[in-house]
Amino acid sequence: MIRLVYVSTCAPGLSIDDVYAIMKVSQPWNVQHELSGMLCWSGEFFLQCLEGDRSEVSKIFAKIATDRRHHRVELLIAAPTNVRWFGEWGMGFSQLMASHRLDLPRGRGESFNPYLLEAVDLERTFEQLATFAQRLAID
Ligand code: FAD
């Protein structure tokens, strides 16, 4: 099993409805392929963690990386692991609002900039993001 975390910049004009459309496709796919993780959307950036079988993570990441709904996709980590951070969800969703404050040594500043995150900070970041997480009711 591996864990992959990347950051990206949303396409201009991307709306919450576009993000819901992504989640609607992602949740069943990820459950079916035993992928867990979390997608965080701040309005400007995405931060996503994907965990699962190496070939499954690689396949979905290849699609995600070429998706026109975001750009400047940069890997933060891709490493073997035995433990899932997000065992209970196919794909959690966390919308980071301006009012949400993250307690992080890096990557916060005036506004959240996940490109500044370092690998050692990621578990703590996702723990905090999980507290803002929603389970989306997707028809
Ligand atoms: P298609 O649905 O055929 O799409 C091909 C391309 O068309 C896409 O790459 C995209 O550029 C564009 N497109 C598709 N739908 C729309 C739309 N509604 N509006 C605008 N453009 C569109 N998929 C997962 O299964 N699991 C995930 O965890 C996951 N995470 C994602 C995270 C982010 C930040 C983004 C942007 C996408 C994510 N996706 C995820 C979606 C993934 O990129 C693919 O769209 C999806 O896997 C379907 O693949 P497909 O080959 O059938 O693509």
Coordinates of N, CA and C and ligand atoms in Angstrom, one line a residue:
M1 N 0.8 -1.2 0.0 CA 0.0 0.0 0.0 C 0.9 1.3 0.0
I2 N 0.4 2.3 -0.7 CA 1.1 3.6 -0.6 C 0.2 4.7 -0.2
R3 N 0.8 5.8 0.2 CA 0.0 7.0 0.5 C 0.6 8.1 -0.4
L4 N -0.3 8.8 -1.1 CA 0.2 9.9 -2.0 C -0.6 11.1 -1.6
V5 N 0.2 12.2 -1.5 CA -0.5 13.5 -1.2 C 0.1 14.5 -2.3
Y6 N -0.9 15.2 -2.9 CA -0.5 16.3 -3.8 C -1.2 17.5 -3.5
V7 N -0.7 18.6 -4.1 CA -1.4 19.9 -4.0 C -1.6 20.4 -5.4
S8 N -2.7 21.2 -5.6 CA -2.9 21.8 -7.0 C -3.6 23.1 -6.8
T9 N -3.7 23.8 -8.0 CA -4.4 25.1 -8.0 C -5.7 24.9 -8.9
C10 N -6.8 25.3 -8.3 CA -8.1 25.2 -9.0 C -8.1 26.0 -10.3
A11 N -8.8 25.4 -11.3 CA -9.0 26.2 -12.5 C -9.8 27.4 -12.2
P12 N -9.6 28.5 -13.0 CA -10.4 29.7 -12.7 C -11.9 29.5 -12.8
G13 N -12.6 30.0 -11.8 CA -14.1 29.9 -11.8 C -14.6 28.6 -11.3
L14 N -13.7 27.7 -10.8 CA -14.2 26.5 -10.3 C -15.2 26.7 -9.1
S15 N -16.3 26.1 -9.1 CA -17.3 26.4 -8.1 C -17.5 25.1 -7.2
I16 N -18.3 25.3 -6.1 CA -18.6 24.2 -5.2 C -19.3 23.1 -6.0
D17 N -20.1 23.5 -7.0 CA -20.8 22.5 -7.7 C -19.9 21.6 -8.5
D18 N -18.8 22.3 -9.0 CA -17.8 21.5 -9.8 C -17.1 20.5 -8.8
V19 N -16.9 21.0 -7.6 CA -16.2 20.1 -6.6 C -17.1 19.0 -6.2
Y20 N -18.4 19.3 -6.1 CA -19.4 18.2 -5.8 C -19.4 17.2 -6.9
A21 N -19.3 17.7 -8.2 CA -19.3 16.7 -9.3 C -18.0 15.8 -9.2
I22 N -16.9 16.4 -8.8 CA -15.7 15.5 -8.6 C -15.9 14.5 -7.5
M23 N -16.6 14.9 -6.4 CA -16.8 14.0 -5.3 C -17.8 12.9 -5.7
K24 N -18.7 13.3 -6.6 CA -19.8 12.3 -7.0 C -19.1 11.1 -7.8
V25 N -18.1 11.5 -8.6 CA -17.4 10.4 -9.3 C -16.4 9.7 -8.4
S26 N -15.8 10.5 -7.5 CA -14.7 9.9 -6.8 C -15.1 8.9 -5.7
Q27 N -16.2 9.2 -5.0 CA -16.6 8.3 -3.9 C -16.8 6.9 -4.3
P28 N -17.7 6.6 -5.3 CA -17.9 5.2 -5.6 C -16.7 4.6 -6.2
W29 N -16.0 5.3 -7.0 CA -14.8 4.8 -7.7 C -13.8 4.4 -6.6
N30 N -13.5 5.3 -5.7 CA -12.5 5.0 -4.6 C -12.9 3.9 -3.7
V31 N -14.2 3.8 -3.4 CA -14.6 2.7 -2.5 C -14.4 1.4 -3.3
Q32 N -14.9 1.4 -4.5 CA -14.8 0.1 -5.3 C -13.3 -0.3 -5.5
H33 N -12.4 0.6 -5.5 CA -11.0 0.3 -5.7 C -10.2 0.3 -4.4
E34 N -10.9 0.3 -3.2 CA -10.3 0.3 -1.9 C -9.3 1.4 -1.7
L35 N -9.7 2.6 -2.2 CA -8.9 3.8 -2.0 C -9.5 4.6 -0.9
S36 N -8.7 5.0 0.0 CA -9.2 6.0 1.1 C -8.5 7.3 0.9
G37 N -9.0 8.3 1.6 CA -8.3 9.6 1.6 C -9.2 10.7 1.8
M38 N -8.7 11.9 1.5 CA -9.4 13.1 1.7 C -9.1 14.1 0.7
L39 N -10.1 14.8 0.2 CA -9.9 15.9 -0.7 C -10.3 17.2 0.0
C40 N -9.3 18.1 0.1 CA -9.6 19.4 0.8 C -9.6 20.5 -0.3
W41 N -10.6 21.4 -0.2 CA -10.7 22.4 -1.2 C -10.8 23.8 -0.4
S42 N -9.9 24.7 -0.8 CA -9.9 26.0 -0.1 C -10.5 27.1 -0.9
G43 N -11.1 26.7 -2.1 CA -11.5 27.8 -3.0 C -10.4 28.1 -4.1
E44 N -9.2 28.1 -3.6 CA -8.1 28.4 -4.5 C -7.2 27.2 -4.8
F45 N -7.1 26.3 -3.8 CA -6.2 25.1 -3.9 C -7.0 23.8 -3.6
F46 N -6.4 22.7 -4.1 CA -6.8 21.4 -3.7 C -5.6 20.8 -2.9
L47 N -5.9 20.0 -1.9 CA -4.9 19.2 -1.2 C -5.6 17.8 -1.1
Q48 N -5.0 16.8 -1.7 CA -5.6 15.5 -1.6 C -4.7 14.4 -1.1
C49 N -5.2 13.5 -0.3 CA -4.5 12.3 0.1 C -5.2 11.1 -0.5
L50 N -4.4 10.2 -1.1 CA -4.9 9.0 -1.6 C -4.1 7.8 -1.0
E51 N -4.8 6.8 -0.5 CA -4.2 5.7 0.1 C -4.7 4.4 -0.5
G52 N -3.9 3.5 -0.8 CA -4.4 2.2 -1.3 C -3.3 1.4 -2.0
D53 N -3.7 0.4 -2.7 CA -2.8 -0.4 -3.5 C -2.0 0.5 -4.5
R54 N -0.7 0.2 -4.6 CA 0.2 1.1 -5.4 C -0.3 1.3 -6.8
S55 N -0.8 0.2 -7.5 CA -1.2 0.3 -8.9 C -2.5 1.1 -9.0
E56 N -3.4 1.0 -8.0 CA -4.7 1.7 -8.0 C -4.4 3.2 -7.8
V57 N -3.5 3.5 -6.8 CA -3.2 4.9 -6.6 C -2.6 5.5 -7.8
S58 N -1.7 4.8 -8.4 CA -1.0 5.3 -9.6 C -2.0 5.6 -10.7
K59 N -2.9 4.6 -10.9 CA -3.9 4.8 -12.1 C -4.7 6.0 -11.9
I60 N -5.3 6.1 -10.7 CA -6.2 7.3 -10.5 C -5.4 8.6 -10.5
F61 N -4.2 8.6 -9.9 CA -3.5 9.8 -9.9 C -3.1 10.3 -11.3
A62 N -2.8 9.3 -12.2 CA -2.5 9.7 -13.6 C -3.7 10.4 -14.3
K63 N -4.9 10.0 -13.9 CA -6.1 10.7 -14.4 C -6.3 12.0 -13.8
I64 N -6.1 12.1 -12.5 CA -6.3 13.3 -11.7 C -5.3 14.4 -12.2
A65 N -4.1 13.9 -12.4 CA -3.0 14.9 -12.8 C -3.3 15.6 -14.1
T66 N -4.1 15.0 -15.0 CA -4.3 15.6 -16.3 C -5.7 16.2 -16.4
D67 N -6.4 16.3 -15.2 CA -7.8 16.8 -15.2 C -7.7 18.3 -15.4
R68 N -8.5 18.9 -16.3 CA -8.5 20.3 -16.6 C -9.1 21.2 -15.5
R69 N -9.7 20.6 -14.5 CA -10.3 21.3 -13.4 C -9.3 21.9 -12.4
H70 N -8.0 21.5 -12.6 CA -7.0 22.1 -11.8 C -5.7 22.0 -12.6
H71 N -4.6 22.7 -12.0 CA -3.3 22.7 -12.7 C -2.2 22.9 -11.6
R72 N -1.0 23.0 -12.1 CA 0.1 23.1 -11.2 C 0.1 22.0 -10.1
V73 N -0.1 20.7 -10.5 CA -0.2 19.6 -9.6 C 1.2 19.2 -9.2
E74 N 1.4 19.3 -7.8 CA 2.8 19.0 -7.3 C 2.6 17.9 -6.2
L75 N 3.4 16.9 -6.3 CA 3.5 15.8 -5.3 C 4.1 16.3 -4.0
L76 N 3.5 16.0 -2.9 CA 4.1 16.3 -1.6 C 4.7 15.1 -1.0
I77 N 4.0 13.9 -1.1 CA 4.6 12.6 -0.8 C 4.0 11.5 -1.6
A78 N 4.8 10.5 -1.8 CA 4.3 9.2 -2.4 C 5.2 8.2 -1.7
A79 N 4.6 7.4 -0.7 CA 5.5 6.6 0.1 C 4.8 5.3 0.5
P80 N 5.5 4.2 0.7 CA 4.8 3.0 1.2 C 4.3 3.2 2.6
T81 N 3.2 2.5 3.0 CA 2.7 2.6 4.3 C 1.9 1.4 4.6
N82 N 1.8 1.0 5.9 CA 0.9 -0.1 6.3 C -0.3 0.4 7.0
V83 N -0.4 1.7 7.3 CA -1.5 2.2 8.1 C -2.2 3.3 7.3
R84 N -3.5 3.2 7.2 CA -4.3 4.2 6.6 C -4.6 5.3 7.5
W85 N -4.5 6.6 7.1 CA -5.0 7.7 7.9 C -6.5 7.8 7.8
F86 N -7.1 7.4 6.7 CA -8.5 7.5 6.4 C -9.2 6.2 6.1
G87 N -9.0 5.3 7.0 CA -9.6 3.9 6.8 C -11.1 3.9 6.6
E88 N -11.8 4.9 7.2 CA -13.2 4.8 7.2 C -13.9 5.4 6.0
W89 N -13.2 6.1 5.2 CA -13.9 6.8 4.1 C -13.3 6.4 2.7
G90 N -14.2 6.3 1.7 CA -13.7 6.2 0.3 C -13.0 7.5 0.0
M91 N -13.6 8.6 0.2 CA -13.0 9.9 0.0 C -13.7 11.0 0.9
G92 N -13.1 11.4 1.9 CA -13.6 12.5 2.7 C -13.5 13.8 2.0
F93 N -14.3 14.7 2.4 CA -14.2 16.1 1.8 C -14.2 17.1 2.8
S94 N -13.2 18.0 2.7 CA -13.1 19.1 3.7 C -13.0 20.4 2.9
Q95 N -14.0 21.3 3.3 CA -13.9 22.6 2.6 C -13.3 23.5 3.6
L96 N -12.1 24.1 3.3 CA -11.4 25.0 4.2 C -11.9 26.4 4.0
M97 N -12.6 26.9 5.0 CA -13.1 28.3 4.9 C -12.1 29.3 5.4
A98 N -12.2 30.5 5.0 CA -11.3 31.6 5.5 C -11.3 31.6 7.0
S99 N -12.4 31.3 7.7 CA -12.5 31.4 9.1 C -11.8 30.2 9.8
H100 N -11.5 29.1 9.1 CA -10.9 28.0 9.7 C -9.4 28.3 9.9
R101 N -8.9 28.0 11.1 CA -7.5 28.3 11.4 C -6.8 27.0 11.6
L102 N -5.7 26.8 10.9 CA -4.9 25.6 11.1 C -3.7 26.0 11.9
D103 N -3.4 25.1 12.8 CA -2.2 25.3 13.7 C -1.0 24.5 13.1
L104 N -0.3 25.2 12.2 CA 0.8 24.5 11.5 C 2.0 25.4 11.5
P105 N 3.2 24.8 11.6 CA 4.4 25.6 11.6 C 4.7 26.2 10.2
R106 N 4.2 25.6 9.1 CA 4.4 26.1 7.8 C 3.1 26.0 7.0
G107 N 2.9 26.8 6.0 CA 1.8 26.6 5.1 C 0.6 27.4 5.6
R108 N 0.7 28.2 6.6 CA -0.5 28.9 7.0 C -0.4 30.4 6.6
G109 N 0.4 31.2 7.2 CA 0.5 32.6 6.9 C -0.8 33.2 7.0
E110 N -1.0 34.2 6.2 CA -2.3 35.0 6.2 C -3.4 34.1 5.6
S111 N -3.0 33.3 4.6 CA -4.0 32.4 4.0 C -3.4 31.1 3.8
F112 N -4.2 30.0 3.7 CA -3.6 28.7 3.5 C -2.9 28.5 2.2
N113 N -1.7 28.1 2.3 CA -0.9 27.8 1.0 C -0.3 26.4 1.1
P114 N -1.0 25.4 0.6 CA -0.5 24.0 0.8 C 0.8 23.7 0.1
Y115 N 1.2 24.6 -0.9 CA 2.4 24.3 -1.6 C 3.6 24.5 -0.6
L116 N 3.4 25.1 0.5 CA 4.4 25.3 1.5 C 4.5 24.2 2.5
L117 N 3.6 23.3 2.5 CA 3.6 22.2 3.5 C 4.8 21.3 3.2
E118 N 5.3 20.7 4.3 CA 6.3 19.7 4.2 C 5.8 18.4 4.7
A119 N 6.5 17.3 4.2 CA 6.0 15.9 4.5 C 5.7 15.7 6.0
V120 N 6.6 16.2 6.8 CA 6.4 15.9 8.3 C 5.2 16.6 8.8
D121 N 4.6 17.6 8.2 CA 3.4 18.3 8.7 C 2.1 17.7 8.2
L122 N 2.2 16.7 7.3 CA 1.0 16.3 6.6 C -0.1 15.6 7.5
E123 N 0.4 14.7 8.3 CA -0.5 13.9 9.2 C -1.3 14.9 10.0
R124 N -0.6 15.9 10.6 CA -1.2 16.9 11.5 C -2.1 17.7 10.7
T125 N -1.8 18.1 9.5 CA -2.6 18.9 8.7 C -4.0 18.2 8.4
F126 N -3.9 16.9 8.0 CA -5.1 16.2 7.7 C -5.9 15.9 8.9
E127 N -5.3 15.7 10.1 CA -6.1 15.6 11.3 C -6.9 16.8 11.5
Q128 N -6.3 18.0 11.3 CA -7.1 19.2 11.5 C -8.1 19.4 10.5
L129 N -7.8 19.1 9.2 CA -8.8 19.3 8.1 C -9.9 18.3 8.4
A130 N -9.7 17.2 9.0 CA -10.8 16.2 9.2 C -11.8 16.8 10.2
T131 N -11.4 17.7 11.0 CA -12.4 18.3 11.9 C -13.4 19.2 11.2
F132 N -13.0 19.7 10.0 CA -13.9 20.5 9.1 C -14.6 19.6 8.1
A133 N -14.4 18.3 8.2 CA -14.8 17.5 7.1 C -16.3 17.3 7.1
Q134 N -16.8 17.0 5.9 CA -18.2 16.8 5.8 C -18.4 15.4 5.1
R135 N -19.4 14.7 5.4 CA -19.8 13.5 4.7 C -20.9 14.0 3.7
L136 N -20.5 14.1 2.4 CA -21.5 14.6 1.5 C -22.6 13.6 1.1
A137 N -23.8 14.1 1.1 CA -24.9 13.3 0.7 C -24.9 13.4 -0.8
I138 N -24.5 12.5 -1.5 CA -24.4 12.6 -3.0 C -25.4 11.6 -3.6
D139 N -26.3 12.1 -4.4 CA -27.4 11.2 -5.0 C -26.8 10.3 -6.0
Ligands
FAD1 P1 -13.8 11.8 -17.8 O1 -15.0 11.8 -16.8 O2 -14.0 11.1 -19.1 O3 -13.2 13.2 -17.9 C1 -12.1 13.5 -18.8 C2 -11.7 14.9 -18.5 O4 -12.8 15.8 -18.8 C3 -11.3 15.2 -17.1 O5 -10.0 14.9 -16.8 C4 -11.7 16.6 -16.9 O6 -10.6 17.4 -17.4 C5 -12.9 16.8 -17.8 N1 -14.1 16.7 -17.0 C6 -14.8 15.6 -16.6 N2 -15.9 15.9 -15.9 C7 -16.0 17.2 -15.9 C8 -16.9 18.1 -15.4 N3 -18.0 17.7 -14.7 N4 -16.6 19.4 -15.5 C9 -15.6 19.9 -16.2 N5 -14.6 19.1 -16.7 C10 -14.9 17.8 -16.6 N6 -11.6 10.7 -9.5 C11 -11.7 9.6 -8.7 O7 -12.2 8.6 -9.2 N7 -11.1 9.6 -7.5 C12 -10.6 10.7 -6.9 O8 -10.1 10.6 -5.8 C13 -10.5 11.9 -7.7 N8 -10.0 13.0 -7.2 C14 -10.0 14.1 -7.9 C15 -9.4 15.3 -7.4 C16 -9.3 16.5 -8.1 C17 -8.8 17.7 -7.5 C18 -9.8 16.5 -9.5 C19 -9.8 17.7 -10.3 C20 -10.4 15.3 -10.0 C21 -10.5 14.2 -9.3 N9 -11.0 13.0 -9.8 C22 -11.1 11.8 -9.0 C23 -11.6 13.0 -11.1 C24 -10.7 12.4 -12.1 O9 -9.7 13.3 -12.5 C25 -11.4 11.9 -13.4 O10 -12.3 12.9 -13.9 C26 -12.3 10.7 -13.0 O11 -11.5 9.7 -12.5 C27 -13.1 10.1 -14.3 O12 -12.1 9.7 -15.2 P2 -12.4 9.6 -16.7 O13 -11.2 9.0 -17.4 O14 -13.7 8.8 -16.9 O15 -12.6 11.0 -17.1

